[in-house]
Short mmCIF file of C-alpha atoms in Angstrom, two decimals:
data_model
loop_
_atom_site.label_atom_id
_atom_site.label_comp_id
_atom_site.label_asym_id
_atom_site.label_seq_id
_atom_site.Cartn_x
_atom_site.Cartn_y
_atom_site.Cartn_z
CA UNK A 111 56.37 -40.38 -49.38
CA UNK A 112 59.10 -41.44 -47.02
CA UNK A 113 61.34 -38.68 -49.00
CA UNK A 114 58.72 -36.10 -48.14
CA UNK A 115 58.67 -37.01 -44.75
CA UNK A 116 61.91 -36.59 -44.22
CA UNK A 117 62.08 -33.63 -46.23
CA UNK A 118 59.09 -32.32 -43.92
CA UNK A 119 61.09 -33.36 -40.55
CA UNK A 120 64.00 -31.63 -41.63
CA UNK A 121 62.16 -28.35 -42.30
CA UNK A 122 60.18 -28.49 -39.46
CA UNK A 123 63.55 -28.89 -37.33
CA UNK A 124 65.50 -26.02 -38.70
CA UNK A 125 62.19 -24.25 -38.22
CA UNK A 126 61.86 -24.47 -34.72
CA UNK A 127 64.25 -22.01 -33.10
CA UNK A 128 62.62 -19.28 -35.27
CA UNK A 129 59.28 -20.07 -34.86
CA UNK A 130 60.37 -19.28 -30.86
CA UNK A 131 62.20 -16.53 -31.73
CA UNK A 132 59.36 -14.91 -33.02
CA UNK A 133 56.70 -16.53 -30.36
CA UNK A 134 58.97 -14.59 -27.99
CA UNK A 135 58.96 -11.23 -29.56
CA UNK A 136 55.38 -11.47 -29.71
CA UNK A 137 55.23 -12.03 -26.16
CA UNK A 138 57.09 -9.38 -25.12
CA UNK A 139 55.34 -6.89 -27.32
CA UNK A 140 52.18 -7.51 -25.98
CA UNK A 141 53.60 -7.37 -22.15
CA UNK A 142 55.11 -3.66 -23.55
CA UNK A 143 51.59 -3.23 -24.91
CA UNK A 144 49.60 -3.75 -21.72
CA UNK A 145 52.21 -1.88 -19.61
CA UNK A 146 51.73 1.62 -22.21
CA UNK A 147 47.99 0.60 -21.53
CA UNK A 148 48.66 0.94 -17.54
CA UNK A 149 50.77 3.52 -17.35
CA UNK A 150 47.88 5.80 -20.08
CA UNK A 151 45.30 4.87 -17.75
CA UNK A 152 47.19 6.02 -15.12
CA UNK A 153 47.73 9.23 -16.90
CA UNK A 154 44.13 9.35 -17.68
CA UNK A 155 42.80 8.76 -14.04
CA UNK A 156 45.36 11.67 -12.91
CA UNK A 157 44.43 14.42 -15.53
CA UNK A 158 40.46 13.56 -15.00
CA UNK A 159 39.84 13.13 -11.70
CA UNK A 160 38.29 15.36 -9.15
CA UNK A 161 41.41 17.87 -7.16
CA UNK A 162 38.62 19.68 -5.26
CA UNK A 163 39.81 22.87 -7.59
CA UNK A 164 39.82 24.22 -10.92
CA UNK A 165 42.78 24.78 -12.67
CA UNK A 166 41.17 26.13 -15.53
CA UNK A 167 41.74 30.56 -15.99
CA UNK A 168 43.64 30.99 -12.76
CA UNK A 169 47.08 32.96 -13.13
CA UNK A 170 48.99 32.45 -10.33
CA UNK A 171 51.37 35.10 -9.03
CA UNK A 172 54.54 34.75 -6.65
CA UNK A 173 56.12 38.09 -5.02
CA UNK A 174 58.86 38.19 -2.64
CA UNK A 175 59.28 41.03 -0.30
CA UNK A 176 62.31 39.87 0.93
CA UNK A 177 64.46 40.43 -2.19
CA UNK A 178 62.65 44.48 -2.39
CA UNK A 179 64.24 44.89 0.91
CA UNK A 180 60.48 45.53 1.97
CA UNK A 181 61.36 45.86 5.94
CA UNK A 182 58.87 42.79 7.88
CA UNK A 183 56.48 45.45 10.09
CA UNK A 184 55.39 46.73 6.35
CA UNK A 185 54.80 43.32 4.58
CA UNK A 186 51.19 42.66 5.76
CA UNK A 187 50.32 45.85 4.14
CA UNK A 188 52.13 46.07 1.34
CA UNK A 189 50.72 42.21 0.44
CA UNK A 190 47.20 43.88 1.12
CA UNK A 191 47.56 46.63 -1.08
CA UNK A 192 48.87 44.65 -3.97
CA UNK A 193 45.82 41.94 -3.54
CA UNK A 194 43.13 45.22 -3.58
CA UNK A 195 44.48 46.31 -6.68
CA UNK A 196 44.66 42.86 -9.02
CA UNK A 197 41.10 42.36 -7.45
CA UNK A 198 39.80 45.70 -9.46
CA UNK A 199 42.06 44.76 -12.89
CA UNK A 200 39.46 44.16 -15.92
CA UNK A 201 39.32 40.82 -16.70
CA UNK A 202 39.77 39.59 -13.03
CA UNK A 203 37.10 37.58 -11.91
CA UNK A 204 38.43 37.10 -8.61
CA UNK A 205 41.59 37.20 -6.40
CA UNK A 206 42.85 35.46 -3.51
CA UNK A 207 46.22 34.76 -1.91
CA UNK A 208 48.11 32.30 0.02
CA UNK A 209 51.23 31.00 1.47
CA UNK A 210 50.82 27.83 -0.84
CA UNK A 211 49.33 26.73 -3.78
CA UNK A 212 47.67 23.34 -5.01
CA UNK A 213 50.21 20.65 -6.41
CA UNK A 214 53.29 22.88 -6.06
CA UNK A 215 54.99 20.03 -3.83
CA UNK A 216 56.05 22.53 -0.96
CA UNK A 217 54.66 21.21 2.66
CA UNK A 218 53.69 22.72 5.67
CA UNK A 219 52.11 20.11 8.31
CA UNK A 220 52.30 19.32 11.88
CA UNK A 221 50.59 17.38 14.29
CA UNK A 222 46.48 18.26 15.92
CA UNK A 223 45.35 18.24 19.60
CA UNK A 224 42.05 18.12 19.70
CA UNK A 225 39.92 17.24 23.48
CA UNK A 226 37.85 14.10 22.26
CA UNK A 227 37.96 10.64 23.03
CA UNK A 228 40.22 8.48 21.33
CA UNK A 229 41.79 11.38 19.27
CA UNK A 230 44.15 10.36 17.17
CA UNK A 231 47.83 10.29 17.90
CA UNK A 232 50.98 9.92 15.96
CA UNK A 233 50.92 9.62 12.15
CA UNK A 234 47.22 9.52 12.32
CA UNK A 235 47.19 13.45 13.91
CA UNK A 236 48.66 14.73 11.17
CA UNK A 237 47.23 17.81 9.11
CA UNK A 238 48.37 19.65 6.59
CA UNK A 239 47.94 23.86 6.73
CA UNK A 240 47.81 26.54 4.44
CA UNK A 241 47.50 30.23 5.37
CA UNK A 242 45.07 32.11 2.89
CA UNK A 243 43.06 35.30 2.05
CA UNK A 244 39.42 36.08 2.43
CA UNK A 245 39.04 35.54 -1.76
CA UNK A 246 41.60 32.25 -2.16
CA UNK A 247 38.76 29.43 -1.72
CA UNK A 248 36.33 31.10 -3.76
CA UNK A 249 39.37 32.03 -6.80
CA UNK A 250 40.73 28.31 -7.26
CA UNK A 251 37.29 26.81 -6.46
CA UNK A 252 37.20 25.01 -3.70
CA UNK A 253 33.38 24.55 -2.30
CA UNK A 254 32.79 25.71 1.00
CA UNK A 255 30.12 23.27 2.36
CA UNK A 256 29.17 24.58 5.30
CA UNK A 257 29.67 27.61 8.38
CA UNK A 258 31.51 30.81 6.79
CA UNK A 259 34.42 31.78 4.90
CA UNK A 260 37.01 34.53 6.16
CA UNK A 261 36.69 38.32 6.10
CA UNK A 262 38.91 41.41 7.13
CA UNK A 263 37.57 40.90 10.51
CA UNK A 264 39.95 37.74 10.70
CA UNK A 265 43.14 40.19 12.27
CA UNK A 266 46.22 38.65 14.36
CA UNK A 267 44.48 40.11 17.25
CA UNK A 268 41.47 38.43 16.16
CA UNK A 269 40.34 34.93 17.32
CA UNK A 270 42.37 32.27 16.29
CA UNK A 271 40.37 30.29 13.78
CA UNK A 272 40.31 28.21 11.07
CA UNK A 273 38.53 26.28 7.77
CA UNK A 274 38.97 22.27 7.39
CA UNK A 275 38.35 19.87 4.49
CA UNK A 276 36.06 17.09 4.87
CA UNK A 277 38.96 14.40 6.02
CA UNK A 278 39.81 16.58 9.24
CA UNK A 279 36.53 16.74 10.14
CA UNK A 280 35.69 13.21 9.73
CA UNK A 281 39.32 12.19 11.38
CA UNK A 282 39.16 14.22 14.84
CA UNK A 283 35.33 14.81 14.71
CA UNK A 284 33.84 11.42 14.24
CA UNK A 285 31.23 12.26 16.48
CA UNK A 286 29.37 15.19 15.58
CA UNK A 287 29.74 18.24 13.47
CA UNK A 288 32.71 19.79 13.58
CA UNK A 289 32.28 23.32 13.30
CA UNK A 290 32.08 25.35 16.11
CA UNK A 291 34.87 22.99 17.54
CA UNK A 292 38.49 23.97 18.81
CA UNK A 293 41.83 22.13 18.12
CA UNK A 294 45.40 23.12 18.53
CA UNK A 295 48.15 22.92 16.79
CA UNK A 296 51.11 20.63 18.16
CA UNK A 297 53.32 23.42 19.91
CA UNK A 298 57.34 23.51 19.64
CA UNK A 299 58.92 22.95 22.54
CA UNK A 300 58.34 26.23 24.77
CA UNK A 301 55.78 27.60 22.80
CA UNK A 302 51.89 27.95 24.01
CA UNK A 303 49.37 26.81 21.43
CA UNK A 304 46.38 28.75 21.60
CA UNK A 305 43.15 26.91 20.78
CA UNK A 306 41.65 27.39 17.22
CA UNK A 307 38.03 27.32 16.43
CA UNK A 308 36.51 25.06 13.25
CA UNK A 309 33.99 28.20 11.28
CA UNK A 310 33.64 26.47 8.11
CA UNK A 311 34.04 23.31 6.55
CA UNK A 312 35.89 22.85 2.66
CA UNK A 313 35.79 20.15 0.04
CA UNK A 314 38.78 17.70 0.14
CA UNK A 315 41.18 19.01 -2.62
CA UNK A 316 44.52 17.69 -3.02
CA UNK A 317 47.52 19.03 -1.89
CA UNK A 318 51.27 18.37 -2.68
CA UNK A 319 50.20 16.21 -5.17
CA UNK A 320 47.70 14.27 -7.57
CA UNK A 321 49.10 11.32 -6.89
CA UNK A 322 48.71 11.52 -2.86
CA UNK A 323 45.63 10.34 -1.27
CA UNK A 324 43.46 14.03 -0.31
CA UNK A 325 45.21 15.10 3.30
CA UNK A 326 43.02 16.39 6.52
CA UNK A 327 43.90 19.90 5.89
CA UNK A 328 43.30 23.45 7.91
CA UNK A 329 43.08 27.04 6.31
CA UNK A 330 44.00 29.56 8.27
CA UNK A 331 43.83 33.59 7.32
CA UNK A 332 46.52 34.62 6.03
CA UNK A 333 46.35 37.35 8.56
CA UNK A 334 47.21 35.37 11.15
CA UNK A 335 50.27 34.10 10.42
CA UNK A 336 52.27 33.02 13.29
CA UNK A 337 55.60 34.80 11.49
CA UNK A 338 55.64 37.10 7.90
CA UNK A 339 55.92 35.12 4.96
CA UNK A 340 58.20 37.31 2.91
CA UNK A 341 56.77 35.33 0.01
CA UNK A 342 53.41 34.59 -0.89
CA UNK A 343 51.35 34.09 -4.03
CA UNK A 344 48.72 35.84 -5.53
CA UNK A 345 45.92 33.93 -7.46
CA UNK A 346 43.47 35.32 -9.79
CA UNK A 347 40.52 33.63 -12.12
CA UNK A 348 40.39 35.42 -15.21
CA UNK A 349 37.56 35.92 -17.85
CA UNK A 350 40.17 35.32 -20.68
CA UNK A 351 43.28 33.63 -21.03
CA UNK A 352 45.53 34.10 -18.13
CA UNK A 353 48.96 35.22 -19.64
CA UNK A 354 46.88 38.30 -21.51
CA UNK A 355 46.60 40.08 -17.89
CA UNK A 356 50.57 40.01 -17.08
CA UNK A 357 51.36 43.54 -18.48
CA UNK A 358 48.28 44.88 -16.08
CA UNK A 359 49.73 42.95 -13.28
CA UNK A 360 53.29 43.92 -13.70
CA UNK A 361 51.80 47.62 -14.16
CA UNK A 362 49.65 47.10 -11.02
CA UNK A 363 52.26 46.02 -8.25
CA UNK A 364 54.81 48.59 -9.81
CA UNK A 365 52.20 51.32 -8.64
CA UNK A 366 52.88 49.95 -5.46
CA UNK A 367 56.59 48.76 -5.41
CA UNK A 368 59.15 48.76 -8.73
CA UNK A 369 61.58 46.95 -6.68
CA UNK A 370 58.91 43.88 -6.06
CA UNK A 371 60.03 40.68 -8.34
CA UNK A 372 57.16 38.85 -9.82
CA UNK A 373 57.00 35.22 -11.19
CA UNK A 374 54.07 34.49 -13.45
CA UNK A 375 52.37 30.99 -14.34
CA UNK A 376 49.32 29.45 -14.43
CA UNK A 377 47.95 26.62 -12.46
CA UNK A 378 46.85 24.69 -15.45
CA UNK A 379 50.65 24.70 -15.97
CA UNK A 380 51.61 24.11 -12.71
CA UNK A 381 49.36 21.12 -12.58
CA UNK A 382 50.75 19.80 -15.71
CA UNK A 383 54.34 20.02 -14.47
CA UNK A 384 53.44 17.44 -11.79
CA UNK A 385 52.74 15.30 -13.99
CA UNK A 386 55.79 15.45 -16.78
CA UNK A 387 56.92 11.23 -15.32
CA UNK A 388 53.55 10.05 -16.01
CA UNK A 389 53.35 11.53 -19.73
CA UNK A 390 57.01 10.51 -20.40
CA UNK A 391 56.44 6.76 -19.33
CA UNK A 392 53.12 6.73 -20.95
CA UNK A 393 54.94 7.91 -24.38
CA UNK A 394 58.01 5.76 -23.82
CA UNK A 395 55.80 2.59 -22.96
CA UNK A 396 53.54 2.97 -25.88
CA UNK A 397 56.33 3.65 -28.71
CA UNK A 398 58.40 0.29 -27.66
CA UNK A 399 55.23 -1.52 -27.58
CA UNK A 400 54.53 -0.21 -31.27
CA UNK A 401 58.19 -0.59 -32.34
CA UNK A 402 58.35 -4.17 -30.45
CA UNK A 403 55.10 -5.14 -32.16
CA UNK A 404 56.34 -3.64 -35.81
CA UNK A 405 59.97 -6.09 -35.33
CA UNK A 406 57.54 -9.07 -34.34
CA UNK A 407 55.63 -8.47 -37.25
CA UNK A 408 58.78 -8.50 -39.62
CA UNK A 409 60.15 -10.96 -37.90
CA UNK A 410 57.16 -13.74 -38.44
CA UNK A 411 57.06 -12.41 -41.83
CA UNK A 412 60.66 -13.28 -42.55
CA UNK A 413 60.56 -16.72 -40.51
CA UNK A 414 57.19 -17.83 -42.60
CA UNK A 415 59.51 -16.78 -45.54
CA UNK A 416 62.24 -18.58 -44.90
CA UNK A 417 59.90 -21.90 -43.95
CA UNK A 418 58.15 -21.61 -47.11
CA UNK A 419 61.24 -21.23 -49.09
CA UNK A 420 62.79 -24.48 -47.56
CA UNK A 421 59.57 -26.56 -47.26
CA UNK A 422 59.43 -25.34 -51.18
CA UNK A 423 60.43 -29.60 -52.22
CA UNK A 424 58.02 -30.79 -50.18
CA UNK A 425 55.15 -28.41 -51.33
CA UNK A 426 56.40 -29.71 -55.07
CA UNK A 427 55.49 -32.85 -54.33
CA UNK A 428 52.76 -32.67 -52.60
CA UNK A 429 50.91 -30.64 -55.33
CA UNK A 430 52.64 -33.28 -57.78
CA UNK A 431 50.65 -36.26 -56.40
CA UNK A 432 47.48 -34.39 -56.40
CA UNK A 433 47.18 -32.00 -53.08
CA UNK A 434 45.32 -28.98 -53.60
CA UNK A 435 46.57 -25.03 -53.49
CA UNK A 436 44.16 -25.09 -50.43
CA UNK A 437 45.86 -27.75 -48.16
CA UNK A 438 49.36 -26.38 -49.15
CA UNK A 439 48.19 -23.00 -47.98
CA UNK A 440 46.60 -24.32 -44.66
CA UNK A 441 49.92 -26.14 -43.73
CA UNK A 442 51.84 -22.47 -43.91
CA UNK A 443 48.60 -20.76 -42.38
CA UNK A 444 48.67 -23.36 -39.23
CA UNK A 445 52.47 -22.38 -38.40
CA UNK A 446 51.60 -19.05 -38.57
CA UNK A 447 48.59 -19.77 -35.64
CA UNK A 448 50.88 -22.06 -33.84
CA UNK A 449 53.44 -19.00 -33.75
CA UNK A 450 51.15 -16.29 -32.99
CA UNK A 451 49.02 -18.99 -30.19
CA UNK A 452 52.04 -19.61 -28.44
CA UNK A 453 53.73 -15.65 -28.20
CA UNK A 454 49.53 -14.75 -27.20
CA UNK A 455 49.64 -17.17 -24.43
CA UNK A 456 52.71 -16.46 -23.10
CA UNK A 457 52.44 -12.99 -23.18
CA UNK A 458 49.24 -13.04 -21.47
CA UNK A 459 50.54 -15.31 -18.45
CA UNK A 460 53.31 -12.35 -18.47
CA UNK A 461 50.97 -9.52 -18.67
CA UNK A 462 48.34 -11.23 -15.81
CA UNK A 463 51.38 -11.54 -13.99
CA UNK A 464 52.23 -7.70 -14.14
CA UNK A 465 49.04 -6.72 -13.58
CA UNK A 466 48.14 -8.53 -10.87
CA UNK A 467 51.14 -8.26 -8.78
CA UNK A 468 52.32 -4.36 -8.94
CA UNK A 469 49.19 -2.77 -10.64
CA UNK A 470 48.72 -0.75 -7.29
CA UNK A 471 52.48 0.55 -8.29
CA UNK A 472 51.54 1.67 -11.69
CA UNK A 473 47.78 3.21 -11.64
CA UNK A 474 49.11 6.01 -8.93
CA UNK A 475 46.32 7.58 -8.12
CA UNK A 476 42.55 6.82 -8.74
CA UNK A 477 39.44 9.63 -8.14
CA UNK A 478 38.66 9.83 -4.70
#
C-alpha cells in the first residue's frame, strides 16, 4: 500500500498545475459569460424601453434647399408646399416636419430664463429645442398631455410660443402648472430675447440618444425659426411599409422642384443605427464566452484524461485488492468537482466583482 501511495502522491503532483489550468479557464469563461449577459441586457433595456415615440411606419425624409440653389426668402414656402403634398399621398397616414429628428445625435440647446424663484442656473438651465410643424408630434407619436398643439396660425409675426416635455415643466415650474407661462431663451450677446409662452405640454421622449437620460426639451413651430434652415426633414407614418412610398415621394417634391435632393430612411433604421456598439459587444461578449467555455470544456476533458491515464497503476491495484468499479469512479468524479468548485468560485468572486463595481458603466440606459 505504501507503493500505491506513492504512486497516488506522484499523480496527484503532476496533476496539479492542470487541474489549475483548467480551474482558471473555467473562471474566466464564466466572467466572459456574465459580461455577454450584461452587455444583452443592456441591449435589451435599450431596444424595449419607452422613447416617448414610435419608430414603427415612419419614413423619414431630408431635403436641402441649399444645394437647389432655392434663394432663402422662398424656402418657407417651398418647405410648405412640399409638406401639403406628402400629407395627401395614399398610404400617408400623417406628415410632419422638423429641423431634427429623434436619436439622430445632432444638438441644438441653450440655456432658459424663466422669472421664478430659485430658477435654475448653469448646467441645471439647460434645454434642449427643436423647431417643428403643426403634424410632427402627432406623426412620430409623441402624446400631447395637455393645452394645444400648433396650427398655421403659429406665423413669425405670430406670438412667440412654444410646447415642453414633462422634465421642463417640472424643472423651471415646480410650482404650479406650467402652461400659460413665459420663458426666454438665453440671448447671444447683443441680441433681445423675446419672451415665449408654454401652450401645451409633451411626453418626455428622448433626444440625441437612447442611452441619455430624457432632456427638458421645447418645440417651437417651425415657422418661427429665428434664421431658414436650408435643411429640414420631412416625416411621414405610413399604412404600409415605409420604403414602398419613395417613388410617390420622389414624384411628389419633383412636382415642386427637380433640382431638390432627397435622402430617404426610416426611423426604425435610424434608431437601430444608434445602437450598432451595443449589438456588436453583445455578439462579441457572448461568442468568447461560448468559445472560452467550449476550450474549458476540452481542456478538463483532456486533463481528467491524462490523470486517469497516469493514476492507471494505482487504479490496478486498487481493484486488485478488492475496491469496487464504484469507488475507482468516485475518486476521478471528485477531481472533476474539485476542478469545476474551484474555477465556479473564483469566477463568481470575479464576476460579483464586475458587477458590482462598473455595472452602472455597462447597463447604459434603463426605462425611465
Amino acid at each position: 500500500m505504501k507503493g500505491s501511495q506513492a504512486v497516488d502522491g506522484e499523480s496527484r503532483a503532476k496533476f496539479r498545475p492542470g487541474k489549475w489550468i483548467v480551474a482558471s479557464q473555467v473562471a474566466l469563461s464564466l466572467v466572459l459569460l456574465v459580461a455577454s449577459g450584461l452587455f444583452l441586457r443592456s441591449l435589451v433595456t435599450l431596444v424595449t424601453m419607452d422613447t416617448g415615440f414610435d419608430r414603427n411606419n415612419v419614413l423619414i425624409v431630408r431635403a436641402n434647399l441649399h444645394t437647389a440653389k432655392v434663394p432663402p426668402e422662398q424656402q418657407p414656402a417651398i418647405f410648405d408646399e412640399v409638406e401639403s403634398r406628402l400629407r395627401s399621398l395614399p398610404g400617408v397616414v400623417s406628415a410632419g416636419r422638423s429641423v431634427m429628428t429623434p436619436v439622430s445625435n445632432y444638438v441644438w440647446n441653450s440655456d432658459l430664463d424663466v422669472d421664478t424663484p430659485n430658477a435654475p442656473k448653469g448646467d441645471a438651465a439647460l434645454a434642449y429645442f427643436n423647431f417643428v410643424s403643426p403634424g410632427y408630434l402627432e406623426t412620430v407619436r409623441t402624446p400631447l398631455l395637455a393645452g394645444r398643439g400648433f396650427n398655421d396660425g403659429d406665423t413669425k409675426t405670430a406670438a412667440r410660443v412654444a410646447i415642453v416635455n414633462e422634465i421642463l415643466a417640472r424643472t423651471f415650474f415646480p410650482n404650479g402648472d406650467a402652461l400659460g407661462k413665459y420663458f426666454r431663451v438665453h440671448p447671444d450677446p447683443g441680441k433681445p430675447a423675446p419672451p415665449i409662452q408654454i401652450v401645451g405640454l409633451a411626453k418626455d421622449a428622448k433626444y440625441e440618444s437612447l442611452r441619455e437620460e430624457a432632456h427638458a426639451t421645447a418645440y417651437f413651430p417651425v415657422a418661427q425659426l429665428p434664421e431658414d434652415a436650408e435643411e429640414q426633414v420631412f416625416e411621414l407614418r405610413t399604412a404600409a411599409r415605409p420604403s414602398t412610398l419613395i417613388p410617390s415621394v420622389q414624384e411628389a417634391v419633383a412636382g415642386v422642384s427637380k433640382a431638390i435632393p432627397l435622402e430617404f430612411h426610416t426611423l426604425a433604421e435610424q434608431v437601430d443605427d444608434s445602437l450598432v456598439q451595443e449589438r456588436l459587444l453583445a455578439t462579441l461578449s457572448t461568442f468568447f464566452g461560448a468559445l472560452a467555455l467550449l476550450l474549458a470544456m476540452i481542456g478538463l476533458y483532456g486533463a481528467l484524461s491524462y490523470f486517469v491515464a497516469q493514476r492507471q497503476p494505482e487504479f490496478g491495484i486498487r481493484m486488485a485488492l478488492g475496491a469496487p468499479r464504484g469507488s475507482i469512479l468516485r475518486l476521478v468524479m471528485r477531481d472533476v468537482v474539485i476542478v469545476l468548485a474551484g474555477g465556479l468560485a473564483a469566477g463568481v468572486c470575479l464576476a460579483l466583482i464586475m458587477v458590482g463595481v462598473p455595472a452602472k458603466n455597462v447597463v447604459w440606459a434603463r426605462a425611465s
